[in-house]
Coordinates of N, CA and C in Angstrom, one line a residue:
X28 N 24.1 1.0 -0.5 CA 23.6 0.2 0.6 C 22.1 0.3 0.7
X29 N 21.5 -0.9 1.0 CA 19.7 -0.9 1.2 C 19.6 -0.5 2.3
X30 N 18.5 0.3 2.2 CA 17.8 0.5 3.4 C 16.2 0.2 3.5
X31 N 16.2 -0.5 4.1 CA 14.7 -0.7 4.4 C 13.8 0.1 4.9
X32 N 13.1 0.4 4.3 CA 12.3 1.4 4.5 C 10.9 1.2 4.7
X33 N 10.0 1.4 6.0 CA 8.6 1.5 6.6 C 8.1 2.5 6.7
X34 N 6.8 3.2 6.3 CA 6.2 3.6 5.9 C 5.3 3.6 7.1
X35 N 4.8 5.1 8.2 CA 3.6 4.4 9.1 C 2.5 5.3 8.9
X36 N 1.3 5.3 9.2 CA 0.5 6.2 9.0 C -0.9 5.8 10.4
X37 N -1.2 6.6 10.8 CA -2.2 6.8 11.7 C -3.5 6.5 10.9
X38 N -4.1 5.5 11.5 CA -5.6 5.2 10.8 C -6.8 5.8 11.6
X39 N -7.5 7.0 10.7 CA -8.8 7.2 12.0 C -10.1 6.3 11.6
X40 N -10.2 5.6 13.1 CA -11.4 4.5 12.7 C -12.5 5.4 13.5
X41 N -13.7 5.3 12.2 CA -14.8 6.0 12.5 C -15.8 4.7 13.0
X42 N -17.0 5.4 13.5 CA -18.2 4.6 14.2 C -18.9 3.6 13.3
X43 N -18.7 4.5 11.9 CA -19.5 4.0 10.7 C -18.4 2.9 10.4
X44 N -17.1 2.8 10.5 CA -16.0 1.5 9.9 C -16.8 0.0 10.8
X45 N -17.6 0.3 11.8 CA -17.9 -0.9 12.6 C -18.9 -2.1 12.1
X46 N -19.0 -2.5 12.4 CA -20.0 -3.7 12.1 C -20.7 -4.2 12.7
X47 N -22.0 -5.1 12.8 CA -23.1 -5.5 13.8 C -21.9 -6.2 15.2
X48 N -21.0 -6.7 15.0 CA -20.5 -7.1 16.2 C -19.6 -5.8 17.0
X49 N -20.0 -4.3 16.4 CA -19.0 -4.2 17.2 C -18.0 -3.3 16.7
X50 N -17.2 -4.6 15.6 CA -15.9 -4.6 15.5 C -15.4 -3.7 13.8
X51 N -14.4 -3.5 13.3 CA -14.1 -2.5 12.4 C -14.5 -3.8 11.3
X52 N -15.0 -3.6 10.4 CA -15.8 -4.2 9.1 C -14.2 -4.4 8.3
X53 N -14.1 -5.9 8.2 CA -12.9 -6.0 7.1 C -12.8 -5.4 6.1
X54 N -13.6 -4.9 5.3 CA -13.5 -4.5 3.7 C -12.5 -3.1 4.0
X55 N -13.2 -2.7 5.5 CA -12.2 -1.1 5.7 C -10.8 -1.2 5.8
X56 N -10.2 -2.7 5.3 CA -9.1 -2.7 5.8 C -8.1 -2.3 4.5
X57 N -8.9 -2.6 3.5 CA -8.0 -2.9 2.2 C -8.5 -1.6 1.9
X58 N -9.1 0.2 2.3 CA -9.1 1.1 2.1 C -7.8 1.7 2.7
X59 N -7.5 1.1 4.4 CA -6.4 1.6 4.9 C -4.7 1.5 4.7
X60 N -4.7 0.0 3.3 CA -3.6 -0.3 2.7 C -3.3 0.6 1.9
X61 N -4.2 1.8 1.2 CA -4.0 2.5 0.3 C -3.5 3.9 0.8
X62 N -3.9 3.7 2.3 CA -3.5 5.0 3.0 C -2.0 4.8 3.0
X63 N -1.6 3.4 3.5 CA -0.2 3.3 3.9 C 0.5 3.3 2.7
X64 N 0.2 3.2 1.3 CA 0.2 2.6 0.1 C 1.3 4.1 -0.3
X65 N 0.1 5.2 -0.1 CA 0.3 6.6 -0.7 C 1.1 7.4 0.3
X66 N 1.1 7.0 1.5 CA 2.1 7.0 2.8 C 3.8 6.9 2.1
X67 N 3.8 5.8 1.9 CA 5.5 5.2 1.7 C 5.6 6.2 0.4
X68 N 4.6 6.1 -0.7 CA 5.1 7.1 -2.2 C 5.2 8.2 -1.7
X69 N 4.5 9.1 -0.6 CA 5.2 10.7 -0.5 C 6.4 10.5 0.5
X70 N 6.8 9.0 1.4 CA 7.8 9.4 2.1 C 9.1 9.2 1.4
X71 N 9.1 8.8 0.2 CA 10.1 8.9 -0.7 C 10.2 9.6 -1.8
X72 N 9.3 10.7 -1.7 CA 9.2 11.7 -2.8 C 8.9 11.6 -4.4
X73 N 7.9 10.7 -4.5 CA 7.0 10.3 -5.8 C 5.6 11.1 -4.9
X74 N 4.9 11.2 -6.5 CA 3.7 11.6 -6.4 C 2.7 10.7 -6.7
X75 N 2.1 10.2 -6.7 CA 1.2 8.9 -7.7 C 0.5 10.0 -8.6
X76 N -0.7 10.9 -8.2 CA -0.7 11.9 -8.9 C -0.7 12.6 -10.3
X77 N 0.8 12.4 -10.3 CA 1.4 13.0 -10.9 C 2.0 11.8 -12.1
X78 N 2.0 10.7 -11.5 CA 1.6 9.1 -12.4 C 0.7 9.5 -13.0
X79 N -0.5 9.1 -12.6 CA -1.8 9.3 -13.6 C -1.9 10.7 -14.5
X80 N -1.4 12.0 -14.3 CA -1.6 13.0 -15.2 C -0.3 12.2 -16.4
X81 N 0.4 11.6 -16.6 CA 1.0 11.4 -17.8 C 0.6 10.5 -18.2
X82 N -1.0 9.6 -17.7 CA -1.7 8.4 -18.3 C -1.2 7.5 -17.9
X83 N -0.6 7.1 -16.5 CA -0.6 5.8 -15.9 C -1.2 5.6 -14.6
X84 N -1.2 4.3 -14.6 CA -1.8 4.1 -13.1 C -1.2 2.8 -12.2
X85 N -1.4 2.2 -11.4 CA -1.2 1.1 -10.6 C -2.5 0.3 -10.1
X86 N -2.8 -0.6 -10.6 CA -4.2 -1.0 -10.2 C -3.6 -2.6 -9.5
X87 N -4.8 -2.5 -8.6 CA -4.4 -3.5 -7.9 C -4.5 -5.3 -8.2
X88 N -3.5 -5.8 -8.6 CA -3.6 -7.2 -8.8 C -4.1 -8.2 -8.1
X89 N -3.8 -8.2 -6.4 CA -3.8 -8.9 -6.1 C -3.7 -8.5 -4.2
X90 N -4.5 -8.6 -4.0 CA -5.0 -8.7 -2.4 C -4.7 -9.6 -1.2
X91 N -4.1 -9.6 -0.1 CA -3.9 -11.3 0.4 C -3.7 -10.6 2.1
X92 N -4.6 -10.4 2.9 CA -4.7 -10.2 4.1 C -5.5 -11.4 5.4
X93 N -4.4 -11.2 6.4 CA -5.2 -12.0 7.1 C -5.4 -11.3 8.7
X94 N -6.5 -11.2 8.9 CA -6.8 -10.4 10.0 C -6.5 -11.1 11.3
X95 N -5.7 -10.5 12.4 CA -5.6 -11.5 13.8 C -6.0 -10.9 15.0
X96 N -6.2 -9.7 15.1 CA -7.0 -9.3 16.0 C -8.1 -8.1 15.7
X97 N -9.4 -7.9 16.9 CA -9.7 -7.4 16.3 C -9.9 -5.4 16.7
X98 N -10.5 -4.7 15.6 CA -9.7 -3.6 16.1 C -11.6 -2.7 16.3
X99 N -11.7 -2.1 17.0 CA -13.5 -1.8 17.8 C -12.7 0.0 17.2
X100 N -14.1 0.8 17.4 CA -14.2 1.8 17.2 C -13.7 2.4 19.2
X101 N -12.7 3.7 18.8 CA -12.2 4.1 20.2 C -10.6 3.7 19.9
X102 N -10.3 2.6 19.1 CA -9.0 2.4 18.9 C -8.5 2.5 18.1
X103 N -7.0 2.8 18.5 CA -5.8 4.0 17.8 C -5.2 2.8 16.9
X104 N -5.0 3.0 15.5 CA -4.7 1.7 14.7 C -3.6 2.4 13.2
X105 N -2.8 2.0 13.1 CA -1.5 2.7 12.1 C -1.1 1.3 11.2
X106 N -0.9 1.6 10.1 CA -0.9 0.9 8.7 C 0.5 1.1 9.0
X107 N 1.4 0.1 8.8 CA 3.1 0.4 8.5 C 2.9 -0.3 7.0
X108 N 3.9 0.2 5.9 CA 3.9 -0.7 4.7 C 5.0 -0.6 4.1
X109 N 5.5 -1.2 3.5 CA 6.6 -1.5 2.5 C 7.0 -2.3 1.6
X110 N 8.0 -2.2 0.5 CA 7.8 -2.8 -0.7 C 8.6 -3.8 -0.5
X111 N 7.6 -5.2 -0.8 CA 8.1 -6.7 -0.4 C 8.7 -6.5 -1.9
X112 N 8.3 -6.9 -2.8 CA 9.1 -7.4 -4.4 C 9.0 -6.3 -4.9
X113 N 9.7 -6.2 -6.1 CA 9.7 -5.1 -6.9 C 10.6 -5.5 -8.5
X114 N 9.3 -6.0 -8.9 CA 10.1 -7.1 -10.0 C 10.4 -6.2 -11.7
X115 N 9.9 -4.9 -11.6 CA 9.9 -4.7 -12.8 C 8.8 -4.1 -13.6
X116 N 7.7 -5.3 -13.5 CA 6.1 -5.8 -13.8 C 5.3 -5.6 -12.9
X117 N 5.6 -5.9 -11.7 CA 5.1 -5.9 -9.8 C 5.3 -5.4 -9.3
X118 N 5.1 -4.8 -8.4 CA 5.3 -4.2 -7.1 C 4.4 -5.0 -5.9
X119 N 4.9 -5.7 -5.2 CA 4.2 -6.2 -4.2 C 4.6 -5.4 -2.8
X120 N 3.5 -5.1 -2.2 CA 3.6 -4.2 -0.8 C 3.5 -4.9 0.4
X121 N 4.5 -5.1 1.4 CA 4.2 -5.3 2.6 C 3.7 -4.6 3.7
X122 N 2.5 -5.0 4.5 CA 1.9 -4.1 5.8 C 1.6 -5.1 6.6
X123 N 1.4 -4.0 8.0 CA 0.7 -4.4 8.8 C 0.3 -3.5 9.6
X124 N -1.2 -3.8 9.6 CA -2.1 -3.1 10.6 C -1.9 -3.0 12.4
X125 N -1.8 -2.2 13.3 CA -1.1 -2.4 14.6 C -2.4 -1.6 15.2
X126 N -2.3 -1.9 16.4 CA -2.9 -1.4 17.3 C -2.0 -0.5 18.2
X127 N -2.0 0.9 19.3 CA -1.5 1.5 19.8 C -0.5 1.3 20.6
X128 N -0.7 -0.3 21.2 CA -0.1 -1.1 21.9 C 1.5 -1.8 21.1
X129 N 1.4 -1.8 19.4 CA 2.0 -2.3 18.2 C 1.5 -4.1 18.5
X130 N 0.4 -4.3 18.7 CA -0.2 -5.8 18.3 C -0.8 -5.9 16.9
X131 N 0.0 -7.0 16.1 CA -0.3 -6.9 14.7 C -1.9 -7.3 15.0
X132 N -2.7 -6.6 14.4 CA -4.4 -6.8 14.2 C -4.4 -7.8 12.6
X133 N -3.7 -6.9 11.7 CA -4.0 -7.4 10.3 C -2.4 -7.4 9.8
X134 N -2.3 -8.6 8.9 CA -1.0 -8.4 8.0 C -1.3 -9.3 6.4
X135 N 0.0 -8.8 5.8 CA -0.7 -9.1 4.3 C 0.4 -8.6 3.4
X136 N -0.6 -8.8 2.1 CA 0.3 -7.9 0.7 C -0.6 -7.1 0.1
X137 N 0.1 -6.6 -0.9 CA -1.2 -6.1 -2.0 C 0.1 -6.0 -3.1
X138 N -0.4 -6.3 -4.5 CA 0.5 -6.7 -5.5 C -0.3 -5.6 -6.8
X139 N 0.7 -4.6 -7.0 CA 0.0 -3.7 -8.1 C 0.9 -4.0 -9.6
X140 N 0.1 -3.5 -10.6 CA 0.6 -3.3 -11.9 C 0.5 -1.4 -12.4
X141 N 1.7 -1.7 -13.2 CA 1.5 0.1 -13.4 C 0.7 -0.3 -15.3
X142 N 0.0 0.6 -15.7 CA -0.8 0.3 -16.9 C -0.9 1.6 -17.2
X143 N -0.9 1.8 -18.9 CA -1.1 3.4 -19.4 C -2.4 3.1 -20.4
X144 N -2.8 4.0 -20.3 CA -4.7 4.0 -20.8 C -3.9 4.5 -22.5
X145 N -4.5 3.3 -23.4 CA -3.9 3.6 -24.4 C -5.4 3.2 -25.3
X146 N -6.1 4.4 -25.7 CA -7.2 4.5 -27.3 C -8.2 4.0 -26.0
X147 N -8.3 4.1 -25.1 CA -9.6 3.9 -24.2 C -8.8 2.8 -23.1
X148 N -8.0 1.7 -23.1 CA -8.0 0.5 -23.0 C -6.5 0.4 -21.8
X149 N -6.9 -0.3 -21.0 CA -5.5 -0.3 -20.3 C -4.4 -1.1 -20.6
X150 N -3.1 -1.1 -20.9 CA -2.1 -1.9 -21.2 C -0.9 -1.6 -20.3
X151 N -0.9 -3.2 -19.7 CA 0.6 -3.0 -18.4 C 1.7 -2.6 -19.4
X152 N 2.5 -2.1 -18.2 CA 3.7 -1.9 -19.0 C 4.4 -1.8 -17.6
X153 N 6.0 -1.9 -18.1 CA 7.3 -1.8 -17.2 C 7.0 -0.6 -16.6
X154 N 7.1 -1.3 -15.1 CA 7.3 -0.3 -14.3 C 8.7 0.2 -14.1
X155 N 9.7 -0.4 -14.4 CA 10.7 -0.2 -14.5 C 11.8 0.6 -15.7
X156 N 10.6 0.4 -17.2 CA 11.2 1.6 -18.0 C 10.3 2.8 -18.1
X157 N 8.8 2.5 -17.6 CA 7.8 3.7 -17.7 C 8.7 5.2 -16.4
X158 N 8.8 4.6 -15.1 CA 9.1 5.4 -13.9 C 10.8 4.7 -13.5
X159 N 11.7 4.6 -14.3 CA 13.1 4.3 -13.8 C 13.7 4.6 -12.4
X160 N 13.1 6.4 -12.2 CA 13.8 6.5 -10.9 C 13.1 5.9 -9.6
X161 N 12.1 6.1 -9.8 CA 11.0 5.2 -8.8 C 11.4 3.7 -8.4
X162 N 11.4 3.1 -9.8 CA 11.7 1.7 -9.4 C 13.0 1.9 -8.5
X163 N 14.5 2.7 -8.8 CA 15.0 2.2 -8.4 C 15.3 2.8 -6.8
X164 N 14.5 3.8 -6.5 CA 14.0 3.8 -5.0 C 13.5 3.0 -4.2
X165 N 13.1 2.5 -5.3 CA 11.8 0.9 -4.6 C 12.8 -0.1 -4.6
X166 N 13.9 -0.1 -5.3 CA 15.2 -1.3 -5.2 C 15.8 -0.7 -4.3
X167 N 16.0 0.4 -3.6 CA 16.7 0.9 -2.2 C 16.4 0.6 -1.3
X168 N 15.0 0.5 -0.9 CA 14.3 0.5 0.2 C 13.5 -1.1 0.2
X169 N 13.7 -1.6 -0.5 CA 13.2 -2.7 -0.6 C 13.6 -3.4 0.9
X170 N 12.4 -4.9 1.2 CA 12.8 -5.7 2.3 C 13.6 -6.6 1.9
X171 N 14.7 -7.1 2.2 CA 15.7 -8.2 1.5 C 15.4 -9.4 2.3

């Protein structure tokens, strides 16, 4: 049986995340997808970590956020995320940024590839035959 699985994490926004208006500087947002990112991998008991010491990684393909409200320094803001696709090749992530109130501020994807550093040089490879059990945690919890 699937279960869908969300992922939340508490974001601390500092003075410095702000911007001449004020408001939290977008670029900090696609730092806090990585929180929620490494959030969901320890709530399901992978290490990423422990990816990279056997020479892999997940680099990010593909970015796609759209911000709707905005979030100021003083406010309490939590990354929920979870795995939209999980093709094999991809992993695309679903989140959303919330305010304390749970008013979506930001929502989006982010689309990774797993790659093993091979003679200097990166080369994707199946995420699905490199980390088997992984993937098929990520086919458990997946959003249908």
């Amino acid at each position: 049986m699937d279960h869908f699985h969300v992922a939340e994490k508490e974001v601390q926004i500092l003075y410095a995340d702000t911007d001449m208006m004020g408001v939290i500087y977008h670029a900090n947002y696609v730092k806090w997808l990585e929180l929620g990112r490494m959030q969901l991998v320890e709530d399901i008991g992978f290490d990423y970590t422990a990816m990279e010491r056997e020479g892999f990684y997940a680099p990010v393909y593909n970015v796609d956020i759209t911000y709707k409200k905005a979030l100021k320094y003083g406010d309490r803001a939590f990354v929920r995320t979870w795995v939209e696709e999980n093709t094999g090749m991809r992993t695309k992530y679903g989140f959303e940024i919330v305010d304390d109130s749970g008013n979506i501020c930001a929502e989006g994807t982010t689309t990774h590839l797993v790659v093993k550093k091979v003679s200097g040089e990166f080369k994707p490879v199946a995420f699905k035959k490199a980390f088997p059990e992984w993937f098929r945690k990520y086919e458990e919890i997946k959003k249908n």
